[in-house]
PDB file of C-alpha atoms in Angstrom:
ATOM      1  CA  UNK L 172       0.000   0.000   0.000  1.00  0.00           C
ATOM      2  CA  UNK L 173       1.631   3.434  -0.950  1.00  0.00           C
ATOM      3  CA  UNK L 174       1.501   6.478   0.546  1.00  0.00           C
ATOM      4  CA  UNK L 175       1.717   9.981   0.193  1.00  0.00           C
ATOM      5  CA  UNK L 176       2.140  13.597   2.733  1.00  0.00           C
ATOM      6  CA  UNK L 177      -0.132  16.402   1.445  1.00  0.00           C
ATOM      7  CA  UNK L 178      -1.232  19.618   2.854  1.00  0.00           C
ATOM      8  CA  UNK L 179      -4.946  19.612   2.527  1.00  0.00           C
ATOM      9  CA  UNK L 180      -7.598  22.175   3.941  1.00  0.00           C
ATOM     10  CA  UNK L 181     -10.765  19.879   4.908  1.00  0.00           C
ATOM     11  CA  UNK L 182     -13.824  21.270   2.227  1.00  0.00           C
ATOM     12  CA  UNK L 183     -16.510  18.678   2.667  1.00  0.00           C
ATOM     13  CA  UNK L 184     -17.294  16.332   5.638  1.00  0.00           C
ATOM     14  CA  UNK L 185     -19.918  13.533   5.693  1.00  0.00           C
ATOM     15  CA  UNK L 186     -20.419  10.290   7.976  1.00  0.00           C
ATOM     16  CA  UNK L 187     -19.451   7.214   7.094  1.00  0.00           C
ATOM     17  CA  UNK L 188     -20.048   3.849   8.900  1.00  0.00           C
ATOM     18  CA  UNK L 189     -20.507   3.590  12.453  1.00  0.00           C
ATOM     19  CA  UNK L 190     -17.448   5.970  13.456  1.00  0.00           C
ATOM     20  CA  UNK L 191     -15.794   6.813   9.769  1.00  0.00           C
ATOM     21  CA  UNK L 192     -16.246  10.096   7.954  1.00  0.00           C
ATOM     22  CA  UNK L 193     -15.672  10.923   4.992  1.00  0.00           C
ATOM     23  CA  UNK L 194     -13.778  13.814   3.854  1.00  0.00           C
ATOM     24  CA  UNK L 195     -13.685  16.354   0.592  1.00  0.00           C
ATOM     25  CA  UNK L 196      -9.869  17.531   0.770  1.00  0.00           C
ATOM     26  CA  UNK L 197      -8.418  20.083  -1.249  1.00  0.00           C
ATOM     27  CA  UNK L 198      -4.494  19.101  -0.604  1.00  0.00           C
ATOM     28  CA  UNK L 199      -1.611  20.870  -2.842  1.00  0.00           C
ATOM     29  CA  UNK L 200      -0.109  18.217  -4.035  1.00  0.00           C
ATOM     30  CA  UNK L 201      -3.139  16.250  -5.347  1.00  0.00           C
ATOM     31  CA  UNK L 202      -6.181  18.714  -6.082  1.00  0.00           C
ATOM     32  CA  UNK L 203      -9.333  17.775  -4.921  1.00  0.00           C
ATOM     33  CA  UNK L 204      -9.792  14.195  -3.717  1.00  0.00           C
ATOM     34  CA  UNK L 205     -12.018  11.659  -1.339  1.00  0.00           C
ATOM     35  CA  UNK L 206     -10.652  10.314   1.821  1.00  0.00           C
ATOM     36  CA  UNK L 207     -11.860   8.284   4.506  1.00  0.00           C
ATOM     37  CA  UNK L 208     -11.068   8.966   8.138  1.00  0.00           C
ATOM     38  CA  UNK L 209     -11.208   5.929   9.847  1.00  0.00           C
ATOM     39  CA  UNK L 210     -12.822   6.356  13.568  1.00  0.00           C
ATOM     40  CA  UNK L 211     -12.721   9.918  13.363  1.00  0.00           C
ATOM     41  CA  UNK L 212     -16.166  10.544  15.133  1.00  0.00           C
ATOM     42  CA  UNK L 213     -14.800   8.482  18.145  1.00  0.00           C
ATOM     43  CA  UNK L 214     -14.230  11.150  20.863  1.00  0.00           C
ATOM     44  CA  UNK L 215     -10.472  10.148  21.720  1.00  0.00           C
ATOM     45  CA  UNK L 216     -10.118  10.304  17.764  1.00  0.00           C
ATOM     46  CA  UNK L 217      -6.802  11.680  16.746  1.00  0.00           C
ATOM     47  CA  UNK L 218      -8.226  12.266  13.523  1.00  0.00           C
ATOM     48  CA  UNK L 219     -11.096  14.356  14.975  1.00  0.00           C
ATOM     49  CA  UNK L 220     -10.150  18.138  14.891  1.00  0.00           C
ATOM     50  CA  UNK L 221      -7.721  17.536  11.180  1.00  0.00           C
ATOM     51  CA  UNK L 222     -11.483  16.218  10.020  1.00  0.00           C
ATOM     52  CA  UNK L 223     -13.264  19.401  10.577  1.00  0.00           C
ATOM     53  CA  UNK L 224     -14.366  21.447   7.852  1.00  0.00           C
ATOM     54  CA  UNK L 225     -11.691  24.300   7.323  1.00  0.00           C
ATOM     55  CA  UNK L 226      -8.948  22.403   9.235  1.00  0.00           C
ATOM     56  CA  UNK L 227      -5.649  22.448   7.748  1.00  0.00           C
ATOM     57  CA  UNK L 228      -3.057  19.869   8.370  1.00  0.00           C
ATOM     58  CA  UNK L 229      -0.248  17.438   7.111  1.00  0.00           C
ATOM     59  CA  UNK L 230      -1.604  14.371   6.059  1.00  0.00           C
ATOM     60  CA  UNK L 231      -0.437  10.601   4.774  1.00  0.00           C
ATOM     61  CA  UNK L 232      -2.693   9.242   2.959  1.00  0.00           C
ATOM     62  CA  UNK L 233      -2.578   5.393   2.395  1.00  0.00           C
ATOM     63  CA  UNK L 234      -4.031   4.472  -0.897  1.00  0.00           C
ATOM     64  CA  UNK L 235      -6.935   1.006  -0.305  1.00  0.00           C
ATOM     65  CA  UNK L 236      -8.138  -0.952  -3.454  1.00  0.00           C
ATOM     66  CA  UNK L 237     -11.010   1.707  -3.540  1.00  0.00           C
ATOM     67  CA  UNK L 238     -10.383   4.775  -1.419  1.00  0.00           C
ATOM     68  CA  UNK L 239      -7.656   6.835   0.008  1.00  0.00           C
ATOM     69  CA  UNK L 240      -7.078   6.586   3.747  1.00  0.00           C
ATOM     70  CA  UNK L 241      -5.827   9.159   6.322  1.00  0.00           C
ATOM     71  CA  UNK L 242      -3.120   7.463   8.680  1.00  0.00           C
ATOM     72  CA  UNK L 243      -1.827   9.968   9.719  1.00  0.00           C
ATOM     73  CA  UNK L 244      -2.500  13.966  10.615  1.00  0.00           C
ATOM     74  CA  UNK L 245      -1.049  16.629  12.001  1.00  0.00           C
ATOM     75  CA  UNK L 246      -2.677  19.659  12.206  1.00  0.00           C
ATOM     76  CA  UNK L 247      -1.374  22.956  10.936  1.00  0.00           C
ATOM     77  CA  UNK L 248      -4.285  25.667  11.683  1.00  0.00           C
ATOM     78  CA  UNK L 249      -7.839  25.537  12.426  1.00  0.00           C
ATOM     79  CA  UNK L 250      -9.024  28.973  11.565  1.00  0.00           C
ATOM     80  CA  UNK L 251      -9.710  30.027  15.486  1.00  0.00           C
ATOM     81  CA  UNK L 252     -10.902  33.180  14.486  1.00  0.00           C
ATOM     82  CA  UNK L 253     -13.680  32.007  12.138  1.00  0.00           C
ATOM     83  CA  UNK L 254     -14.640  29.538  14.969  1.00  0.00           C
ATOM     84  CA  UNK L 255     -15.195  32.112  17.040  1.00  0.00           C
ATOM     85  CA  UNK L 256     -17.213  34.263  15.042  1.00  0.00           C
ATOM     86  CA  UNK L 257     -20.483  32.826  13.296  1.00  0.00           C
ATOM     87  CA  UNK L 258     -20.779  35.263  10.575  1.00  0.00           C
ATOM     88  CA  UNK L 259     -17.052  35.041   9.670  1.00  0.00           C
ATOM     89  CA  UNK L 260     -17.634  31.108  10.080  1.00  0.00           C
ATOM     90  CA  UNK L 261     -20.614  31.165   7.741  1.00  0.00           C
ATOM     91  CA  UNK L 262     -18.792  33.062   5.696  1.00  0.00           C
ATOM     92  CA  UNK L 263     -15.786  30.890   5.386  1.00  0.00           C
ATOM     93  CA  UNK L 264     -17.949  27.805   4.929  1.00  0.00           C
ATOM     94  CA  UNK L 265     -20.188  29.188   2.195  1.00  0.00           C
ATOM     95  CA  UNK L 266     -16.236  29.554   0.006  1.00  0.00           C
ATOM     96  CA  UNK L 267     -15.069  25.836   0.722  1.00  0.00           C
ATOM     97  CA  UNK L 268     -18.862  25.051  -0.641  1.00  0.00           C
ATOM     98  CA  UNK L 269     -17.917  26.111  -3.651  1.00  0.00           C
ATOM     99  CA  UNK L 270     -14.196  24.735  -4.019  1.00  0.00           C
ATOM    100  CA  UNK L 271     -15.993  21.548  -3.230  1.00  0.00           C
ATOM    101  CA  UNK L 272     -18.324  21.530  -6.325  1.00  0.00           C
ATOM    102  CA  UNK L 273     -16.275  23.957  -8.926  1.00  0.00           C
ATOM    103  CA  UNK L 274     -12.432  22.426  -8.836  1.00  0.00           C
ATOM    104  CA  UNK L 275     -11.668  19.063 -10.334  1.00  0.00           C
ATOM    105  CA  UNK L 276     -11.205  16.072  -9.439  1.00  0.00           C
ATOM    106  CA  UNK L 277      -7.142  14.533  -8.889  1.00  0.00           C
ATOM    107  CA  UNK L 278      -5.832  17.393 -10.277  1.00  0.00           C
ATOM    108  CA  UNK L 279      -2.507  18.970  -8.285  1.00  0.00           C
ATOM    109  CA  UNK L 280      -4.167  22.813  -8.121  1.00  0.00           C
ATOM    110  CA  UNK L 281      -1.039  25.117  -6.252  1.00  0.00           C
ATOM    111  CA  UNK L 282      -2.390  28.222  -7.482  1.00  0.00           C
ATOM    112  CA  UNK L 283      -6.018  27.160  -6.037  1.00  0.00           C
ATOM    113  CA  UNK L 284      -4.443  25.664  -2.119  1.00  0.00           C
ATOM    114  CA  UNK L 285      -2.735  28.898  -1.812  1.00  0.00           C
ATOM    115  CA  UNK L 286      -5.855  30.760  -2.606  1.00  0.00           C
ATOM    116  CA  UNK L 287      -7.922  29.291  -0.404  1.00  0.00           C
ATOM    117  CA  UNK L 288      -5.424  30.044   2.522  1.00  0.00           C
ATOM    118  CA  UNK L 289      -5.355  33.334   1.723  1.00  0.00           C
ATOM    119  CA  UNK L 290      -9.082  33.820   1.245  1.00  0.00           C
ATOM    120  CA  UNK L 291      -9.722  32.207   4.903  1.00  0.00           C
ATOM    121  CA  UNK L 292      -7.270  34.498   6.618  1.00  0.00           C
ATOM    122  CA  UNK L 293      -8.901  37.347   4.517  1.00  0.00           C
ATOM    123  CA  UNK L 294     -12.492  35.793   6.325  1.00  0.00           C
ATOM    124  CA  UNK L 295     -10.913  35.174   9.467  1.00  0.00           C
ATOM    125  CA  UNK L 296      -9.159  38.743   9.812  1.00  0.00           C
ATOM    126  CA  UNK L 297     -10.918  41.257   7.509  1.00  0.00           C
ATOM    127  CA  UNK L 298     -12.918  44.252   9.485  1.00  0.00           C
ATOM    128  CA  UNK L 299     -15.580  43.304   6.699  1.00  0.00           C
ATOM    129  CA  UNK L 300     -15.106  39.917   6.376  1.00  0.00           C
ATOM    130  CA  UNK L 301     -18.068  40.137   3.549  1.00  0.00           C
ATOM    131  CA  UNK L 302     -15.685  42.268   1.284  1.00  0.00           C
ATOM    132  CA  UNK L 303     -13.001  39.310   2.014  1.00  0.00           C
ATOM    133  CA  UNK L 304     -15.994  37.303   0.933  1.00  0.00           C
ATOM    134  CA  UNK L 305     -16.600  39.187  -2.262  1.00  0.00           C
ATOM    135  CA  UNK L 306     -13.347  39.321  -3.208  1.00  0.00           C
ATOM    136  CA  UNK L 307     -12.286  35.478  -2.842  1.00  0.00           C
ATOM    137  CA  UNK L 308     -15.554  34.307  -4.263  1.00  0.00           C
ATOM    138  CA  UNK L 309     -14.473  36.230  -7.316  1.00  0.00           C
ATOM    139  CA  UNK L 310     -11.105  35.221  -7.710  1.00  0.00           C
ATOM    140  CA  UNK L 311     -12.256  31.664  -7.397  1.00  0.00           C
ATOM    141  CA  UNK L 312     -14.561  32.389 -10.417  1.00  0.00           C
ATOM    142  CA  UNK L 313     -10.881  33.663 -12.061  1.00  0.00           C
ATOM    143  CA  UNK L 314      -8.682  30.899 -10.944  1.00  0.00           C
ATOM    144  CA  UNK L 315     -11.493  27.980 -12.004  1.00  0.00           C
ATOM    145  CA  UNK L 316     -12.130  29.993 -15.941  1.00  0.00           C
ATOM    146  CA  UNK L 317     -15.373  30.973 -15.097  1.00  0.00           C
ATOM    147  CA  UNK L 318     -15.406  34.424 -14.167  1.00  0.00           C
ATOM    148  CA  UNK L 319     -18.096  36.732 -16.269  1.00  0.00           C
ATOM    149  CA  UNK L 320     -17.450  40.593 -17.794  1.00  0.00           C
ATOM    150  CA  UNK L 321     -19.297  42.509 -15.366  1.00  0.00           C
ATOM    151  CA  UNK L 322     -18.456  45.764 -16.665  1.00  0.00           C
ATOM    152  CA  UNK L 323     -18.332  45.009 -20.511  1.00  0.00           C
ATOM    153  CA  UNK L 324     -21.498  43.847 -22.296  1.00  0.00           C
ATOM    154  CA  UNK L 325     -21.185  40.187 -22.920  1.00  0.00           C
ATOM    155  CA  UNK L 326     -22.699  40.831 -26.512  1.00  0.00           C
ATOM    156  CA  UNK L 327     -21.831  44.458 -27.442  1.00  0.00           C
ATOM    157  CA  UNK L 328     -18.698  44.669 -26.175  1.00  0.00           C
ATOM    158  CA  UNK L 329     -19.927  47.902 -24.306  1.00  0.00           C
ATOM    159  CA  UNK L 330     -18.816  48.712 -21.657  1.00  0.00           C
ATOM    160  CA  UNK L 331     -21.891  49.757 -18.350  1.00  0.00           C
ATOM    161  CA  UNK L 332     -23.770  52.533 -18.943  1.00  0.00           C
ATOM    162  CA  UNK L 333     -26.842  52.123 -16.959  1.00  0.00           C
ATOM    163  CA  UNK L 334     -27.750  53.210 -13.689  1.00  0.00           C
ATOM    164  CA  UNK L 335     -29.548  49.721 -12.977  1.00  0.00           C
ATOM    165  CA  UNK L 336     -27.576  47.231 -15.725  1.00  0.00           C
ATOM    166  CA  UNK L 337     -28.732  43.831 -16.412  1.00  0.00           C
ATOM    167  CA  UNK L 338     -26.829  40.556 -15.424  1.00  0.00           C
ATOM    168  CA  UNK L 339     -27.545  37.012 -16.807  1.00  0.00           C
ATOM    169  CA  UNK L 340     -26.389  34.083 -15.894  1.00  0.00           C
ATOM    170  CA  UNK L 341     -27.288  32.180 -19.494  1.00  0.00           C
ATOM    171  CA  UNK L 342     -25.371  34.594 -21.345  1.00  0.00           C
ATOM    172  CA  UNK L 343     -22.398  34.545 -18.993  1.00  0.00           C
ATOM    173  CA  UNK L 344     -22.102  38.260 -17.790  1.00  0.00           C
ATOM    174  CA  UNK L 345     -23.507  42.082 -18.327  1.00  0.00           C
ATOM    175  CA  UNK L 346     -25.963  42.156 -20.967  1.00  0.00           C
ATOM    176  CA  UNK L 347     -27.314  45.551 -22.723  1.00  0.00           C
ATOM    177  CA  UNK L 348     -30.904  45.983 -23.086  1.00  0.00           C
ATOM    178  CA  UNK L 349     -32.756  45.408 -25.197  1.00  0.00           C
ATOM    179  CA  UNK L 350     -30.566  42.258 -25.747  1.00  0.00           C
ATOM    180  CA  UNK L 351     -31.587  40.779 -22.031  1.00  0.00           C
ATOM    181  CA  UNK L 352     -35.165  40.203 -22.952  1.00  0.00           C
ATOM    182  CA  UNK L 353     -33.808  37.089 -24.228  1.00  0.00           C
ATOM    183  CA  UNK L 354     -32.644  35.819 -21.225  1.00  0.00           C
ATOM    184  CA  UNK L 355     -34.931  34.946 -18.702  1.00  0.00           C
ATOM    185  CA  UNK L 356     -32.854  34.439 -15.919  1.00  0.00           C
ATOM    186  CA  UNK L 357     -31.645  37.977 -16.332  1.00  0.00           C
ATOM    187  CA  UNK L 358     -31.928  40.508 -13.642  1.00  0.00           C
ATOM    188  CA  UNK L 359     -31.147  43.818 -12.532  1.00  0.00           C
ATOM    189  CA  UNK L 360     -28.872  45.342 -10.450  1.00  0.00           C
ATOM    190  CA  UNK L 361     -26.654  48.835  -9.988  1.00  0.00           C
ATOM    191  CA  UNK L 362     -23.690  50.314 -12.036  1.00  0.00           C
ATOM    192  CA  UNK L 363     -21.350  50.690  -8.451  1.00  0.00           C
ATOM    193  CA  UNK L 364     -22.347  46.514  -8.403  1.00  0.00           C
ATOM    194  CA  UNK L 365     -20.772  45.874 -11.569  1.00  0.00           C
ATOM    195  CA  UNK L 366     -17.843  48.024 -11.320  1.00  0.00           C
ATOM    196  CA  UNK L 367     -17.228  47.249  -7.872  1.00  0.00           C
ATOM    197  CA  UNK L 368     -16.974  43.208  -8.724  1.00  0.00           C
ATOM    198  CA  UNK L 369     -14.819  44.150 -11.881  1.00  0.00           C
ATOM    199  CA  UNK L 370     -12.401  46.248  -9.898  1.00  0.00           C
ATOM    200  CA  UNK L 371     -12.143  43.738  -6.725  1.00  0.00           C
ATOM    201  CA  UNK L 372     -11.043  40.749  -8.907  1.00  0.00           C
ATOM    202  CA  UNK L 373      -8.291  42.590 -10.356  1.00  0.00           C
ATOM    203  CA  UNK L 374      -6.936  42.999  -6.980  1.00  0.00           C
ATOM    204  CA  UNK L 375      -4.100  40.796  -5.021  1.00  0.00           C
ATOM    205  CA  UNK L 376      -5.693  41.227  -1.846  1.00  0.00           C
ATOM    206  CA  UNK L 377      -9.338  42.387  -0.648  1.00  0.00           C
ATOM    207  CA  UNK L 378      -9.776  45.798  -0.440  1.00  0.00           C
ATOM    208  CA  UNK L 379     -10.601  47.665   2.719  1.00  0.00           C
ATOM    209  CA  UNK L 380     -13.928  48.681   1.879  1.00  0.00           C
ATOM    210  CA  UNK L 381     -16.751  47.892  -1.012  1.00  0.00           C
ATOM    211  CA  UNK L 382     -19.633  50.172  -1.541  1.00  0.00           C
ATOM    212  CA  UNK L 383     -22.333  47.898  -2.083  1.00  0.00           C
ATOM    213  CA  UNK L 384     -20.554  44.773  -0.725  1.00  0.00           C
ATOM    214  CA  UNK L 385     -24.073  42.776  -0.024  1.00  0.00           C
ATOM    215  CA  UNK L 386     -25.247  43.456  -3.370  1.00  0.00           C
ATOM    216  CA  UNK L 387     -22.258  42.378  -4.643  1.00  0.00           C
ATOM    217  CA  UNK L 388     -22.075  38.845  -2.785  1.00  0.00           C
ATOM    218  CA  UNK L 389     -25.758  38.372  -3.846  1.00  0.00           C
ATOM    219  CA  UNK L 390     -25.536  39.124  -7.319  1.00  0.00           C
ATOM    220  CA  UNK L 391     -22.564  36.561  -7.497  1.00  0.00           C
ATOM    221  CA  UNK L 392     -25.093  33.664  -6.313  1.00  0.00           C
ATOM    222  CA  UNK L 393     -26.867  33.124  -9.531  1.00  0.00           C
ATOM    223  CA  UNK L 394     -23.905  32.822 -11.321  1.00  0.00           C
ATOM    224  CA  UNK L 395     -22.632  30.211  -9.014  1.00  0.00           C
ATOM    225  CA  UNK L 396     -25.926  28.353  -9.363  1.00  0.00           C
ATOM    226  CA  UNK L 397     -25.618  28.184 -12.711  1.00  0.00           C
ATOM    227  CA  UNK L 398     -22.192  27.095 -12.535  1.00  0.00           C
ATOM    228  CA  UNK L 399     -22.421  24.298 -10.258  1.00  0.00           C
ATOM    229  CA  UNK L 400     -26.189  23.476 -10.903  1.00  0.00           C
ATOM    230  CA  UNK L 401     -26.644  22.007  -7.471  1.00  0.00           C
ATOM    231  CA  UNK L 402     -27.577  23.050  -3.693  1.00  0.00           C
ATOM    232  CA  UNK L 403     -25.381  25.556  -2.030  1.00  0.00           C
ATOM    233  CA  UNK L 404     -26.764  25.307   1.459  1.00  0.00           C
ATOM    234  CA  UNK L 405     -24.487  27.507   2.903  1.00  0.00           C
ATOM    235  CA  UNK L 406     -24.256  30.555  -0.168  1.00  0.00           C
ATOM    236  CA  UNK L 407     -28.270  30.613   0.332  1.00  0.00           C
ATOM    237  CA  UNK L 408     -27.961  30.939   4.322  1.00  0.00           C
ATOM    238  CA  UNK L 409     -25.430  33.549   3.697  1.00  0.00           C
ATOM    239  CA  UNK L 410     -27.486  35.088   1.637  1.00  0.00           C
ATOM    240  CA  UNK L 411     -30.931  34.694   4.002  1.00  0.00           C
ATOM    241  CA  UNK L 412     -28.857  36.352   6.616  1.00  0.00           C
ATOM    242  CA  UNK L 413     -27.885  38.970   4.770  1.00  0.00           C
ATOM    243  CA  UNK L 414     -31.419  39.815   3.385  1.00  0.00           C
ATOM    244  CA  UNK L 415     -32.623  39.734   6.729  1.00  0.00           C
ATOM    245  CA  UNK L 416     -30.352  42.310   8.284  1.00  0.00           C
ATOM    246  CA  UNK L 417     -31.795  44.666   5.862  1.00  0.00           C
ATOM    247  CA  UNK L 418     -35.372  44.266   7.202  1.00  0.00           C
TER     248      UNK L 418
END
């Protein structure tokens, strides 16, 4: 049986078995891959904390006639200050949501682990953690080739002009009216939206502050929907909570 060390931030965790789980990892050397964590929900587990979501740690992995296996783990940071915090927590799981569904599969991703590390200190540290948010949400969309024009009209070439421009999901960015009758997942949002998410992904680190931040995280939802085309429990509650503090 070989093995192999990785550094791996824990994306995904379900149950497996009687005292297994089974974990999503996103580890440097590999990419994105399935392990199991043998015992890991026993309390003395040693495996327990480097099984969390968002836990980062050193890991050989033993490789089974079917799965990969964790034997051993030693952890490297858990985030403390996003464990602490349950909107910066929310937050920070609503990102490793969507590394789980957008990256591939077995595919060694450097660029993508070193990312993510930055984009949960960013959460964990940010006086807005939301523009942290924001701004690692879009250079995910960069990093995985899916990132839209925002300020340049995805048919014209045009660049925004409106007040309240039109986004679309189906055509893959800012579309001019009357071109976005034709999409009817199309909807509207605010010049300062679309220039604010076209200026923030540019950036190598999140900016202090980003008029219209909420807007901004909301209007990326759609998009990811259409990206990933399956639930994102914890984008929608991020959303929800955000919609709610504006009642």
């Amino acid at each position: 049986m070989s093995e192999v060390t990785v550094t791996a931030i824990v994306l995904r965790r379900r149950d497996s078995g009687e005292n297994d789980r089974r974990l999503t990892l996103l580890a440097k050397e590999l990419g994105k891959v399935d392990v199991i964590a043998k015992g890991a929900r026993k309390g003395n587990s040693r495996l327990s904390g480097s099984s969390d979501p968002l836990a980062m740690s050193t890991m050989t992995l033993a490789k089974g006639k079917v799965n990969l296996f964790i034997t051993q783990a030693q952890p490297l940071s858990s985030f403390r200050g996003l464990r602490t915090d349950f909107e910066r927590l929310s937050m920070a799981l609503a990102l490793v949501e969507l590394y789980a569904y957008v990256l591939p599969w077995g595919e060694p991703m450097d660029n993508a682990f070193e990312l993510l590390g930055k984009s949960l200190r960013a959460i964990e540290s940010h006086p807005k953690p939301i523009v942290a948010l924001v701004w690692a949400e879009l250079k995910l969309m960069a990093e995985s080739g899916y990132l839209p024009p925002f300020d340049t009209c995805i048919t014209t070439g045009e660049s925004v002009q409106e007040a309240l421009p039109w986004l679309s999901p189906t055509a893959g960015g800012y579309v001019k009216h009357p071109e976005v009758m034709v999409y009817r997942d199309a909807f509207e949002s605010k010049a300062e939206v679309l220039w604010g998410l076209a200026k923030t992904v540019e950036l190598e680190s999140p900016p202090t502050n980003l008029k219209f931040a909420d807007e901004c995280l909301i209007a990326l939802i759609p998009f990811w929907r259409h990206i990933i085309d399956a639930p994102l429990v914890a984008n929608e509650a991020v959303k929800k909570e955000l919609r709610h503090s504006h009642l």
